[in-house]
Structure formats: structure tokens, C-alpha cells
Coordinates of C-alpha atoms in Angstrom, one line a residue:
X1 CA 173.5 69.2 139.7
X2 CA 173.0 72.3 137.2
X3 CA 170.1 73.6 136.2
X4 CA 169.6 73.1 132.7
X5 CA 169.0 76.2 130.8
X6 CA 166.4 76.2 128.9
X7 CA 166.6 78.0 125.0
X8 CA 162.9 77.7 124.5
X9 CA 160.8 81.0 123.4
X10 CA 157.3 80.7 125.0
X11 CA 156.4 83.9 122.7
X12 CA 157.7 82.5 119.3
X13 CA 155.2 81.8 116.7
X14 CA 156.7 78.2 116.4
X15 CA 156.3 77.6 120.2
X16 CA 152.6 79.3 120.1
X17 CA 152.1 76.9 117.3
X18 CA 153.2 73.6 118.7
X19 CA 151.3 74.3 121.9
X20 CA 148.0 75.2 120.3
X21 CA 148.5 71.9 117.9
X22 CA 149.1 69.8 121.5
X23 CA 146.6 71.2 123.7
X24 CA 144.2 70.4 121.0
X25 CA 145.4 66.9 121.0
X26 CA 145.2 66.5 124.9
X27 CA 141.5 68.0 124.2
X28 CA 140.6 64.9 122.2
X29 CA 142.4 62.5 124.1
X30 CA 140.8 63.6 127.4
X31 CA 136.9 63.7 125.6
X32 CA 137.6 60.3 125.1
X33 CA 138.7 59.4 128.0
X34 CA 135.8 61.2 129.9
X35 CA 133.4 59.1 127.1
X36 CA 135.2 55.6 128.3
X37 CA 134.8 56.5 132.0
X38 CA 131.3 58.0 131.5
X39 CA 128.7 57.3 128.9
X40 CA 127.0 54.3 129.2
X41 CA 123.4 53.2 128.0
X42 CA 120.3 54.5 130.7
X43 CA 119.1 51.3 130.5
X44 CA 122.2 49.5 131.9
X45 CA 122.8 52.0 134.8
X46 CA 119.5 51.9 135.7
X47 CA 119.4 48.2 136.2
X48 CA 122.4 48.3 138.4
X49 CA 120.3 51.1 140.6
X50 CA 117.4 49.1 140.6
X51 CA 119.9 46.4 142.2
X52 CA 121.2 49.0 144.8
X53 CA 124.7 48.9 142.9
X54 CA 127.5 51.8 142.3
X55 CA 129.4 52.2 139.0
X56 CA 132.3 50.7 138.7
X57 CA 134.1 54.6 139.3
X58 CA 131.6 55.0 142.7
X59 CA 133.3 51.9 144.1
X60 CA 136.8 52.9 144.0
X61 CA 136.3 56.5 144.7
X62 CA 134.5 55.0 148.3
X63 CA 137.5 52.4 148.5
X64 CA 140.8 55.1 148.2
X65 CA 141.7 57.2 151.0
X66 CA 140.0 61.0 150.6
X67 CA 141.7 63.0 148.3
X68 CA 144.7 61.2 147.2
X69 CA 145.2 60.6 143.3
X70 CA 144.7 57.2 141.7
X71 CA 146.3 56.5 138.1
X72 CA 144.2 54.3 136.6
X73 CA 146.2 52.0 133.8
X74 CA 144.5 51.8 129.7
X75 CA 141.8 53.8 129.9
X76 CA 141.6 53.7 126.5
X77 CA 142.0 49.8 126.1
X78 CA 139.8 48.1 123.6
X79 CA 138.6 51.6 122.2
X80 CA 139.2 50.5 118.7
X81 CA 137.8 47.0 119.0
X82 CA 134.1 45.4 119.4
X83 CA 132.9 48.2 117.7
X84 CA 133.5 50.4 120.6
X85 CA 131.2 48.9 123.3
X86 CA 133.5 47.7 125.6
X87 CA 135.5 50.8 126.7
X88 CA 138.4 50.5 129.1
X89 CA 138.1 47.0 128.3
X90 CA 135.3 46.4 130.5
X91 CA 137.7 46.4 133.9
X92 CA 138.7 49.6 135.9
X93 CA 142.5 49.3 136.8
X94 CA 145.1 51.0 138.7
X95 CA 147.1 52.4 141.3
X96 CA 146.0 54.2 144.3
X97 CA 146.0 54.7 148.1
X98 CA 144.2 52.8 151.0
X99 CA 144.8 53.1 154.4
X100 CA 148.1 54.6 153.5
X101 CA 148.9 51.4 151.7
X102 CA 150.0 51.9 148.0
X103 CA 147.9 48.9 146.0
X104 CA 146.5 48.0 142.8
X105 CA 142.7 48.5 142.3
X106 CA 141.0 46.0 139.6
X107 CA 137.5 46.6 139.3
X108 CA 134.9 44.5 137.4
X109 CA 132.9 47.1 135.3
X110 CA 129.1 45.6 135.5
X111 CA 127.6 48.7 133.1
X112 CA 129.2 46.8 129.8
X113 CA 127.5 43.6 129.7
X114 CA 127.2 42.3 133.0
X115 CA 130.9 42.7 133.3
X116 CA 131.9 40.2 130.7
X117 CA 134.7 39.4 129.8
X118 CA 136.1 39.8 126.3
X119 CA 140.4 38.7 124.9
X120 CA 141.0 42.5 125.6
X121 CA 139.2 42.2 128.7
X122 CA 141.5 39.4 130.1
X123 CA 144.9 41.2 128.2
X124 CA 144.1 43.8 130.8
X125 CA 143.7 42.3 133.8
X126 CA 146.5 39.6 133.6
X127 CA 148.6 42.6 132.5
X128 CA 147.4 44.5 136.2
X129 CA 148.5 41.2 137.8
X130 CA 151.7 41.4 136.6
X131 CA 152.1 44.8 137.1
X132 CA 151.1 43.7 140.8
X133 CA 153.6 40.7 140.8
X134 CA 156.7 42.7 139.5
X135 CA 156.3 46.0 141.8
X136 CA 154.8 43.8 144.9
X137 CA 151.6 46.1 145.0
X138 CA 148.7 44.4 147.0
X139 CA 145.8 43.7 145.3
X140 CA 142.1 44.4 145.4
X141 CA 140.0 42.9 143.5
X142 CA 136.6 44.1 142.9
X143 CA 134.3 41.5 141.3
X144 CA 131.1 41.7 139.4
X145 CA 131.7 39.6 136.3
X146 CA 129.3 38.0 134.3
X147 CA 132.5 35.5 133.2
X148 CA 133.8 35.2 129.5
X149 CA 131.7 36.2 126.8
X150 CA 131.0 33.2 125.0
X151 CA 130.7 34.5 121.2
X152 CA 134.5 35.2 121.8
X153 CA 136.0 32.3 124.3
X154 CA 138.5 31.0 121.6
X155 CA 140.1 34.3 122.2
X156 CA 140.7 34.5 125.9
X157 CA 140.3 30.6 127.3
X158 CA 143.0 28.6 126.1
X159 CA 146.3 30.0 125.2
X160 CA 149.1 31.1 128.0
X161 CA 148.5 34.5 128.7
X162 CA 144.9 33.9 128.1
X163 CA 142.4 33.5 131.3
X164 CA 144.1 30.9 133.3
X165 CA 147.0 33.3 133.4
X166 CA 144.8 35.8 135.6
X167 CA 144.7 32.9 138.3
X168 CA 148.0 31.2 137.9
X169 CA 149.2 35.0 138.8
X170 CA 147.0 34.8 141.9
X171 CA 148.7 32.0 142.8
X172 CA 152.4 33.3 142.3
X173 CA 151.3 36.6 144.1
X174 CA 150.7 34.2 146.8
X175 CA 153.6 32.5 147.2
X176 CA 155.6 35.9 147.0
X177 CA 153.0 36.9 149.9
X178 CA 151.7 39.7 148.6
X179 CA 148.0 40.0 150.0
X180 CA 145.0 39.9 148.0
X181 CA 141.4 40.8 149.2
X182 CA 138.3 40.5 146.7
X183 CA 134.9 42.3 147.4
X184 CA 132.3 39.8 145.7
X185 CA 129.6 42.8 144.5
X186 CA 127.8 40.5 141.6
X187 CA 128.1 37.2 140.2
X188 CA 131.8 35.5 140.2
X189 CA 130.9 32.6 137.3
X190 CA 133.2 29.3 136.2
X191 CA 136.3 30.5 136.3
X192 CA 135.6 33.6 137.6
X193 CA 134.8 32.0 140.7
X194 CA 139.0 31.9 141.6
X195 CA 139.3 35.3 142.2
X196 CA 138.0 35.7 145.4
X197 CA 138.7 31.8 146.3
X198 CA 142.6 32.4 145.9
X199 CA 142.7 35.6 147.4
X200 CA 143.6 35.9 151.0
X201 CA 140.7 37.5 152.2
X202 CA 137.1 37.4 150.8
X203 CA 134.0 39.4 151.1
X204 CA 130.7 39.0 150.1
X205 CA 127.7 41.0 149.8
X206 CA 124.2 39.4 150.6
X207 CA 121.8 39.4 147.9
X208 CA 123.6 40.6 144.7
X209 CA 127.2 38.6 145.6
X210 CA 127.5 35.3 144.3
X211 CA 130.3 33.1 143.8
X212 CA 129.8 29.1 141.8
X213 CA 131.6 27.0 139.2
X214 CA 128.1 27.1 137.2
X215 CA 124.9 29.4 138.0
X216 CA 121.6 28.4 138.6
X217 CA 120.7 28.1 134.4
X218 CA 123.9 25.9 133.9
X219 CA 122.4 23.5 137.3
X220 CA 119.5 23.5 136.0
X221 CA 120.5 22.5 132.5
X222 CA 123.0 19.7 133.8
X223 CA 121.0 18.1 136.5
X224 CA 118.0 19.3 136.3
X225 CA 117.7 21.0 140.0
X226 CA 116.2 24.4 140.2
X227 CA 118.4 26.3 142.9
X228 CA 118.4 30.0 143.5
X229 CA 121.7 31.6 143.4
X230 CA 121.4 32.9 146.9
X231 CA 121.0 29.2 147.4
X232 CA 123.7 28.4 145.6
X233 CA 126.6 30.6 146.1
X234 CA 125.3 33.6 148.1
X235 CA 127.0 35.5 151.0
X236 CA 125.5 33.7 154.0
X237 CA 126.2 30.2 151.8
X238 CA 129.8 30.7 151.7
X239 CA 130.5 32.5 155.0
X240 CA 128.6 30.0 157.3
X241 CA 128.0 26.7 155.2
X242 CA 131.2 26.6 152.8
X243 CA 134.0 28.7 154.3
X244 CA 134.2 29.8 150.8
X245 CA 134.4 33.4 151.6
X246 CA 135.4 35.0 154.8
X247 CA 132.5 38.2 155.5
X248 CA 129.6 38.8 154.6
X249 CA 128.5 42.3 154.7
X250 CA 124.2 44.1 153.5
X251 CA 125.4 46.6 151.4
X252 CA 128.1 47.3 148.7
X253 CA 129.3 50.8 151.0
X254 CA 129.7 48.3 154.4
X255 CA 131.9 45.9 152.1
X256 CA 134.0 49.0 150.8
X257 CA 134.6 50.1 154.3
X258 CA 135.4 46.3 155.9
X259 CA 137.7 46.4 152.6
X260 CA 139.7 49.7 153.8
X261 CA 140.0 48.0 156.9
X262 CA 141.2 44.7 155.7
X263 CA 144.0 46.7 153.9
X264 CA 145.5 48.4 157.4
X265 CA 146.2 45.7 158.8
X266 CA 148.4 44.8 155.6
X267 CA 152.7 46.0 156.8
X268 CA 153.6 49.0 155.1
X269 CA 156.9 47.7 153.1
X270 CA 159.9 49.0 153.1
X271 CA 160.8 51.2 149.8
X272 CA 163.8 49.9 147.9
X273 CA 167.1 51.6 149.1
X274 CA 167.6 54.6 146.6
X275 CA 169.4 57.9 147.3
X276 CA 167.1 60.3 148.5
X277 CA 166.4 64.3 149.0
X278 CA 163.9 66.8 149.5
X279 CA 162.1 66.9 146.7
X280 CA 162.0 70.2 144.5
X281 CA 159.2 71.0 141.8
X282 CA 160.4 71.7 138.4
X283 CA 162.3 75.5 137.6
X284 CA 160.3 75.5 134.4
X285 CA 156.5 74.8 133.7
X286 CA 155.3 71.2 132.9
X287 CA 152.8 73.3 131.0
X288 CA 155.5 74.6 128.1
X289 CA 155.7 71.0 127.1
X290 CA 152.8 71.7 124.6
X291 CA 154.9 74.0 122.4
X292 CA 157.8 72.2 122.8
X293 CA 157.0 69.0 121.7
X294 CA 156.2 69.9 117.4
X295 CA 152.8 69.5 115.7
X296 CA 154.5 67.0 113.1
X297 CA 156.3 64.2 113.7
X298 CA 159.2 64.4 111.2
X299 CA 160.5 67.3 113.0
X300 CA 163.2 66.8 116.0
X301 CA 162.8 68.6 119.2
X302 CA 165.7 68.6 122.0
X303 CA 164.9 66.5 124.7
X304 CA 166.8 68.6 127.5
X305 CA 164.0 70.7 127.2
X306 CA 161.2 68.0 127.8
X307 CA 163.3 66.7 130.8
X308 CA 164.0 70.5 132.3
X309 CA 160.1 70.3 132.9
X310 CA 159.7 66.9 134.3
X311 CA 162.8 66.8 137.2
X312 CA 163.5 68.7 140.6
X313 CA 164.5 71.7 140.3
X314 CA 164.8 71.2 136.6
X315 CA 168.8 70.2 137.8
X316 CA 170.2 67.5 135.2
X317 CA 174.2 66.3 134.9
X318 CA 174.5 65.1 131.5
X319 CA 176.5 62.1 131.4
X320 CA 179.4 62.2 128.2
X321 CA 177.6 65.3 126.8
X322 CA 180.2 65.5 123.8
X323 CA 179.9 61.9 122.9
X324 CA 177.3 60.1 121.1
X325 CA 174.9 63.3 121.0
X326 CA 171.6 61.8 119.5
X327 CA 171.2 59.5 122.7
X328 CA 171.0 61.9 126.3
X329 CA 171.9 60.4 129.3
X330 CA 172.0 61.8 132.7
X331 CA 171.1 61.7 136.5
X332 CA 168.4 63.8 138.2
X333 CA 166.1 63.2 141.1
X334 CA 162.1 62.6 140.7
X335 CA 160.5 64.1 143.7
X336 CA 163.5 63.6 145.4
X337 CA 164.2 59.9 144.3
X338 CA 167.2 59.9 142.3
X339 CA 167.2 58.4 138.5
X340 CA 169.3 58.0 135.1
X341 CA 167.2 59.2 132.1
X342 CA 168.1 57.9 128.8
X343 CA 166.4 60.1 126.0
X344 CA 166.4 60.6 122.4
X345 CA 167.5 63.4 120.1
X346 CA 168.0 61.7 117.1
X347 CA 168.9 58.3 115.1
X348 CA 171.1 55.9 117.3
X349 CA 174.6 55.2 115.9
X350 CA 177.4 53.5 117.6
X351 CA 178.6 55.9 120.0
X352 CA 175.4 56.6 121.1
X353 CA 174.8 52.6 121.8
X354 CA 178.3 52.4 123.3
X355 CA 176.9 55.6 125.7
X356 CA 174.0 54.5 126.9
X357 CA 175.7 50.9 127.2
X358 CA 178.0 52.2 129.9
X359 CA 175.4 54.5 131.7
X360 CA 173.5 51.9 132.4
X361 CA 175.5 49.8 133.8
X362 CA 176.2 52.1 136.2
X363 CA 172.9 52.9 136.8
X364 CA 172.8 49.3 138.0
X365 CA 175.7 49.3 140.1
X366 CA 174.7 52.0 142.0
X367 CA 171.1 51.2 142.3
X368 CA 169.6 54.0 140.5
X369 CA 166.1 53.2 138.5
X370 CA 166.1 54.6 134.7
X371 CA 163.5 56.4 132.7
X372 CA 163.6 56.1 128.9
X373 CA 162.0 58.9 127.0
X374 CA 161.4 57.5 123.5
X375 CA 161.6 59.8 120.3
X376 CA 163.3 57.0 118.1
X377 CA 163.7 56.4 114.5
X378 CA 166.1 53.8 115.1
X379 CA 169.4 52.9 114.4
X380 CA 171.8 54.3 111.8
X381 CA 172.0 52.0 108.5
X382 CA 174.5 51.8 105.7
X383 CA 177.9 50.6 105.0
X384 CA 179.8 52.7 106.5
X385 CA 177.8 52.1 110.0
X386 CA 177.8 48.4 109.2
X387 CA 181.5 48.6 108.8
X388 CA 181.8 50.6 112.2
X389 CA 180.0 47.6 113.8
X390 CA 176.7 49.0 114.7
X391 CA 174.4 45.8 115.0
X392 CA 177.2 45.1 117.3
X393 CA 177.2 47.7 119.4
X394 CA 173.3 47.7 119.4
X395 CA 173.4 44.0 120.6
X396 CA 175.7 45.4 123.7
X397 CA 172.9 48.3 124.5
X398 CA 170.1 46.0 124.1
X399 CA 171.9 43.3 126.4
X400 CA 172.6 45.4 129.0
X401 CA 169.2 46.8 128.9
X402 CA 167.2 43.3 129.2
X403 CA 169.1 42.2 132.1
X404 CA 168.7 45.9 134.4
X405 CA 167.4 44.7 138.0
X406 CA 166.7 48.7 138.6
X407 CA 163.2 49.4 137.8
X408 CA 163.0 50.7 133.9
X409 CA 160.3 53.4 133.4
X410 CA 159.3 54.4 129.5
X411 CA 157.6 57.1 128.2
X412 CA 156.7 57.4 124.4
X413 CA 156.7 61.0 124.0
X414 CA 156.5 61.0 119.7
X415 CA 157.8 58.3 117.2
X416 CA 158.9 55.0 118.3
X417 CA 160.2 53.1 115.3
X418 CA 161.7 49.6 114.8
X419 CA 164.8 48.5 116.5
X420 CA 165.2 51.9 118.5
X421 CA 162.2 50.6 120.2
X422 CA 163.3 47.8 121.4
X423 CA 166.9 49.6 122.6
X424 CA 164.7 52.2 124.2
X425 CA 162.9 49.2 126.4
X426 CA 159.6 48.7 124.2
X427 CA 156.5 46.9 125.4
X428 CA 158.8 43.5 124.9
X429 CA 161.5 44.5 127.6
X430 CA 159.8 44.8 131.1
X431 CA 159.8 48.1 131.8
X432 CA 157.8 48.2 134.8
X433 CA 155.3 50.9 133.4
X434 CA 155.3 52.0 130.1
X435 CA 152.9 55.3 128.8
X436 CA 152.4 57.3 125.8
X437 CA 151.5 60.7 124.7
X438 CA 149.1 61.2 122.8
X439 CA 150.8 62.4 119.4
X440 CA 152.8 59.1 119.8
X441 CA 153.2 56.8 117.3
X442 CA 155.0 52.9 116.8
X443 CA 155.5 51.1 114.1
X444 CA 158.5 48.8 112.3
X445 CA 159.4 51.9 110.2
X446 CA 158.7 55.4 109.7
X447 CA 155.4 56.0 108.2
X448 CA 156.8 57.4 104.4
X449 CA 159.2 54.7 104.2
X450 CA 156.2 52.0 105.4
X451 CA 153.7 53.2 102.9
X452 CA 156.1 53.5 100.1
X453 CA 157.3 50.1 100.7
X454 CA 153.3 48.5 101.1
X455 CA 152.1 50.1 98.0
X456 CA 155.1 48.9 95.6
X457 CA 154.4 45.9 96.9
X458 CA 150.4 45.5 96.2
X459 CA 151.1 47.4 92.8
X460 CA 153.6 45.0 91.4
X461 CA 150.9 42.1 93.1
X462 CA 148.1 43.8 90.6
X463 CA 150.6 44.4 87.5
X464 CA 151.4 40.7 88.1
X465 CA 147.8 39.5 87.8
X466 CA 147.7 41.6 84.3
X467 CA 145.9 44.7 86.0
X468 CA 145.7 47.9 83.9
X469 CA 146.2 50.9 86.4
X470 CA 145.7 54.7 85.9
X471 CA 147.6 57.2 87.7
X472 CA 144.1 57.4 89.9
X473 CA 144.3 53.9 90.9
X474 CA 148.0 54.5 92.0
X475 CA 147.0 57.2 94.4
X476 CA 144.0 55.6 95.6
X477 CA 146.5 52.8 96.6
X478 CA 148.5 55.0 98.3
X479 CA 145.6 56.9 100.2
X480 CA 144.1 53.4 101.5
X481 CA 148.2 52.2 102.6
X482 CA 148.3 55.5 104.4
X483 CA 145.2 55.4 105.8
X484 CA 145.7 52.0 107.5
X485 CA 149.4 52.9 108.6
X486 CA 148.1 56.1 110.0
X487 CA 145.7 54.1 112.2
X488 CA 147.6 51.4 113.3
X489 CA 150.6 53.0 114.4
X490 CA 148.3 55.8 116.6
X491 CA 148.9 56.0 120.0
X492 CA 145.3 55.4 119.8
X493 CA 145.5 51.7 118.6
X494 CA 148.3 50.9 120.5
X495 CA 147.0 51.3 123.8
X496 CA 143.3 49.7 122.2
X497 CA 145.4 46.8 121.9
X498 CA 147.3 47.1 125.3
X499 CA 150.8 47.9 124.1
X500 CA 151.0 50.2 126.8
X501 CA 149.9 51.0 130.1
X502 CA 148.2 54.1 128.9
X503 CA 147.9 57.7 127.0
X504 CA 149.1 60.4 129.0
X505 CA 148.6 63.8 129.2
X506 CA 152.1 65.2 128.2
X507 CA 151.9 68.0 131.0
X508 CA 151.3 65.2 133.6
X509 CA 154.3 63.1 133.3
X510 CA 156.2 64.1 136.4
X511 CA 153.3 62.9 138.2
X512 CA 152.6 59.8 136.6
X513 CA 156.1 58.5 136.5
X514 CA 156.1 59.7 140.0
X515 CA 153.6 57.3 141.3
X516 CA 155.3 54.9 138.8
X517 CA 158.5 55.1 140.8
X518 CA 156.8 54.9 144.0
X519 CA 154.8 51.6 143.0
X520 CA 158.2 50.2 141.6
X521 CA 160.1 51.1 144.6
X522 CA 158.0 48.1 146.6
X523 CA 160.6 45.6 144.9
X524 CA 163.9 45.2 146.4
X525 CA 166.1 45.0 143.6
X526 CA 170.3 43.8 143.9
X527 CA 173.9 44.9 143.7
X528 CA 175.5 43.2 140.1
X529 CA 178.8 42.2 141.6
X530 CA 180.0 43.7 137.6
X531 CA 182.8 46.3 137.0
X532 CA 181.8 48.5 134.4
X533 CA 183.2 48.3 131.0
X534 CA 184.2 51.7 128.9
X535 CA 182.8 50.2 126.0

């Protein structure tokens, strides 16, 4: 494969611009990051000392082998709901290393209200599940929950993806026989009470673990019999009287360690068959993705450059590099796994579809995961598109694309807007991972064209009820459209909201998509017995 060679100034004003723009962004994105992970009230860590607890972040840095990296999934999540006081959603989640064993971490966080649980809460960790169930990533689950927080139960009890999900994926990750093991460090409530009970191995820790259907108040208040919950559903309870739980283990540090060791003695799988080679770093810095990527949205950058800093050896063969020019496709290798990359540099019209359509089916023939960089308007509208049959050749890109058995990795690296999103697998087509940058932002249609089209509409809504309005009013309109737009299309609000699996520094997307790959690479995937169609 060539090197791609790279046209970017690193001393041009524009560059110096664009970089100083980005770095303040990952600035902002990383104090808030170290604001979810950090700040909590005195009062709340101090009662969790007082009970000879860790935080949540003590726990998993005992549980992962010594200095190996963990990517930890929507840090952000829930950062613009409940008013802020449930950041990370109340549950620490991701992917690291134990005892050599790649697995998925999902930690109760007891600081934010006894480890409640709130709709985002649950969004998150049924989301981790399935993360576990579609890469087959053993679990660990880390509970200290004080169950569903009742004020808000209508919005994470009874609907399909709502808390029952969490254990009917237990269950499935059963039958695939992917091992579980839970670490019971507080009280496991009602239905919280599954998660160590359908995992394959269970630990408890004496005095502060405790796992029943209802707690001592609820016993009390439905038959009147005052019970402890050491009585009730402590360690020594379930481990000698019940066979509830299989150890029991004096202090949250023993339980971590028995934990590690639990994991060795889960088989190391095999990694899906993919072509393979030394691995290389990049040619050029992952750093000069700051002034390469621009400091407004509306302007195009060429996404060559983004991938010559994110593959080995920065060595890329472009795949039909004179046809269909606003989609790039191409194969490189990912620290030394090889991939297709589909990218954007522009609107998508019919050639580009037709393109991408073709690469990845041969992507999928020859076993070769793909990695969609988003920077999408969308697709080409018009009559003389129309006439050229793009909605049809869309359908073809999007068909091929929803039925890939090759992992599917997705980065939103700036806009993400309407239908491109879904062509350039979105949150709604499986892609086993999906992150954003920071600057990122998703929404049905561009931001101008969005707020032009909400404020005609409320206008001619106020001239129809007889409303006056000044040239003020008009703008004031406007201001408050933009305003909202701005903030729900943020990269910010999505991943409050869980539309992705986190923000990302831009500078560290080799290694997140990395560990991606490696995580996805669990899952045997198949042959399609398909020719492939020059479409």
C-alpha cells in the first residue's frame, strides 16, 4: 500500500487556527469529563469511607491488570439530564484487561444516590450488555445499587429495552456462554437482585453486600417482621444457607482479587480470522488532526488527511479513486489488522452510493471489518438526481450496509445529517461501537436549513392566531430556534442521551478504534457465499 501524502501545512495560519479552535474544544470536553469521573458531594464520599468502600473508579483500577488502558463507554451520559446530578449515568462502563482476558467492566456508582438507578441509568447498561452480547466480551459486573429510583420508574420498568432488558440479556449471554461474574459490594434490591443470581459466578462481601427481592423496610412494611439485612441477604446467608451466591470474601480488595482470579480461569478465545501484519504507527502525527479538522462546521476538510493519521504507516489504497469522489473508500491495516474505511468528503450522489455499495461487499467477502468516518450532509437532492435514480441507489448502499456480518466501526468526526447518517451506519444500524468528536454534531438537516424551516413554521402559527410581530420578535424567534437546534444537535446531547458510545478525543482515535477492533474481533463472523455486483 502507498503512503498517502499528506498536503497539509502545519505552519499555515488556517492550520494554526483550526488547531487552536480544537484543542480548546478537547480542553472542555476533557474538564468535563474529569468533573463526571471526579466531583462528587463530601458528604456522599464520606459515607462510603465510613462503610470501608472504594469509588466506583478505585474498584476497577484494583480489578484491571497494572498498567493496561481501559476505555470506558459514555462518560458523558446523562450530562444534560436530572439537572446534572447523575453524571456518567450513575454506572461506570467499559472495556479493559484482566488476567489477560479482554472483558467488559460495569460498575455500580454508589457516590450518586446509593447507586440508583435512573431511564438513562438503565439505557446505559442494557446498551453495555449488548455491546457484551454482540462482540462476546465477558462480563463483570460490579454491584452496589440502591435499585430504580422510584420518582422516575415509569421510565425505566416497563417498556422493552427498559430494565428487564438488562436481565433478559444476562440470560442470552448465557446461553451463548459467555461468562459472567458479579462482585456484590452494597445492596442488590428487587430486580437488582438478578444480576449476581444469573451470572455464572457470584461474590459477596460480608457486611456491606446484600442481595433480596425486598430489604428489610419493604419486610417489615409487608409482614411486619423486623429482619436485618445481614439477616436477610448477607454474604454468609447466601454462601452457606441459600447457595445464592458462591464466595464470600471481608473486604471489598479480597473480592477484587478472588474476581481477577475467577477471570483466568475464563479460555482466552480465539480472535476472528482477519489478515494480519506487524503493526506500524502512523507516518504522520495523530496530533495534526487539531488543525486539520476546521473550527466551523460548514467548511469541508479532506478526509485522506484525517485517515493518513489514524492507519499504519499512514499506507492507504484508495479503492475507485476517480469515481464517486465525495465518498473515500479504501483498505489499510489498524495496528496490523487489516480494514476497509469508508469516509466522507462531501454530499453523497449516486456514484458515490454505487462505490461504496460495491466496496463493501467486498469487504464482506473477504472478511475485512469497516470503519465509517462520518462528515455527512447527506444525499444529493433535485430533479436531475431524482431522475439519475438516487433514492435508488441509496437503498442499494443502505442494504448492503444493514446486512455486513464484518464488524462495522463509526466515528463522527463533524456533521452527521439526515439520511447520510443512516448510509454512514448511524446509531440505528449496529455498528458495533460508535464514538464522536467533540465538535460533532447530528441532526435531520443542517442547522441553517433546520432553523429556517422551525421559525417559518411558528411565525406563520402566531400570524395565524392574529399576532402583530415586529422585526424584534422575528429575530427573537430565530435566536430561541437556534438556540435549541444548537443544543440538541451537540455532540454533547447526543451522548447525554446515549446515541453513542462516547466523545472522543480526536487525537485518540487510532487507539480507541483499536481496542474497538480488538473487542469486536471476539465474534466469529462468516463467508457470504455472494458474487459481487459492479453496480
Amino acid at each position: 500500500m502507498r503512503r498517502i501524502k499528506s498536503s497539509i501545512d502545519t505552519q499555515s495560519p488556517a492550520f494554526l487556527a483550526h488547531e487552536l479552535c480544537n484543542r480548546r474544544r478537547v480542553a472542555e470536553f476533557r474538564k468535563l469529563q474529569q468533573k463526571a469521573r471526579s466531583d462528587r458531594p463530601e458528604r456522599d464520599v464520606n459515607r462510603l469511607r465510613e462503610q470501608n468502600k472504594l469509588l466506583v473508579r478505585e474498584r476497577i483500577d484494583l480489578l484491571l491488570d497494572p498498567g493496561t488502558p481501559f476505555l470506558e463507554l459514555s462518560s458523558l451520559a446523562a450530562n444534560m439530564a436530572y439537572g446534572g446530578k447523575v453524571p456518567s449515568g450513575g454506572v461506570v462502563s467499559g472495556i479493559g484487561m484482566v488476567c489477560g482476558r479482554e472483558v467488559l467492566i460495569m460498575a455500580s456508582d454508589s457516590s450518586i444516590k446509593g447507586g440508583a438507578w435512573y431511564p438513562l441509568t438503565v439505557k446505559k447498561m442494557v446498551r453495555t450488555l449488548d455491546i457484551a452480547m454482540e462482540n462476546h466480551l465477558p462480563v463483570v459486573h460490579l454491584v452496589d445499587a440502591a435499585g430504580a429510583f422510584l420518582p422516575l420508574q415509569s421510565g425505566l420498568f416497563p417498556d422493552r429495552h427498559m430494565a428487564g432488558r438488562m436481565f433478559r440479556n444476562q440470560c442470552v449471554l448465557s446461553a451463548m456462554g459467555i461468562p459472567q461474574v458479579a462482585l456484590v459490594l452494597g445492596h442488590s434490591t428487587a430486580g437488582g437482585a438478578y444480576i449476581p443470581t444469573l451470572s455464572d459466578f457470584s461474590v459477596m462481601v460480608r457486611r456491606t453486600g446484600g442481595v433480596f427481592l425486598g430489604g428489610p423496610p419493604l419486610v417489615r412494611a409487608a409482614t411486619g417482621q423486623e429482619v436485618t439485612a445481614d439477616e436477610l441477604g448477607g454474604a454468609d446467608v447466601h454462601t452457606t444457607v441459600s447457595g445464592t451466591a458462591d464466595y464470600a470474601v471481608d473486604s471489598e480488595q479480597e473480592g477484587l482479587a478472588l474476581v481477577r482470579e475467577i477471570v483466568g480461569t475464563f479460555p482466552k478465545p480465539t480472535k476472528a480470522d482477519v489478515e494480519r501484519r506487524k503493526p506500524e504507527a502512523p507516518y504522520y502525527d495523530p496530533q495534526e488532526i487539531y488543525g486539520i479538522l476546521p473550527d466551523d462546521i460548514k467548511k469541508q476538510f479532506d478526509m485522506k488527511e484525517v485517515i493518513a493519521r489514524i492507519v499504519d504507516g499512514s499506507r492507504f489504497h484508495e479503492f475507485k479513486p476517480g469515481y464517486g469522489p465525495t465518498l473515500v473508500c479504501g483498505f489499510a491495516f489498524l495496528y496490523g489488522w487489516k480494514i476497509g474505511i469508508i469516509g466522507n468528503n462531501g454530499v453523497l450522489f449516486s456514484e458515490s452510493a454505487r462505490k461504496s455499495t460495491q466496496f463493501m461487499q467486498l469487504c464482506n467477502r473477504d472478511r475485512i471489518p469497516i470503519i465509517f468516518l462520518q462528515n455527512i450532509t447527506g444525499f444529493m437532492v433535485g430533479k436531475e438526481y431524482e431522475h439519475g435514480g438516487i433514492t435508488k441507489d441509496g437503498a442499494k448502499m443502505l442494504m448492503v450496509q444493514a446486512n455486513l456480518d464484518v464488524p462495522k466501526l463509526t466515528i463522527m468526526t463533524n456533521g452527521s445529517f439526515g439520511a447520510g447518517n443512516y448510509a454512514m451506519c448511524g446509531r440505528a444500524y449496529d455498528a458495533r461501537f460508535l464514538f464522536s468528536w467533540p465538535n460533532a454534531r447530528i441532526s435531520v438537516m443542517g442547522m441553517e436549513q433546520a432553523i429556517q424551516t422551525l421559525t417559518q413554521i411558528r411565525l406563520r402559527t402566531l400570524e395565524r392566531q392574529g399576532k402583530a410581530l415586529s422585526e424584534t420578535d422575528r429575530e427573537s424567534i430565530r435566536d430561541e430556534m437556534a438556540q435549541d437546534y444548537l443544543e440538541k444537535s451537540s455532540a454533547y446531547y447526543s451522548t447525554s442521551e446515549l446515541w453513542d458510545d462516547g466523545i472522543i478525543d480526536p487525537a485518540d482515535t487510532r487507539r480507541v478504534l483499536g481496542i474497538s477492533l480488538s473487542a469486536a474481533l471476539n465474534r466469529e463472523f462468516s463467508q457470504t457465499p455472494d458474487g459481487i455486483l459492479r453496480i
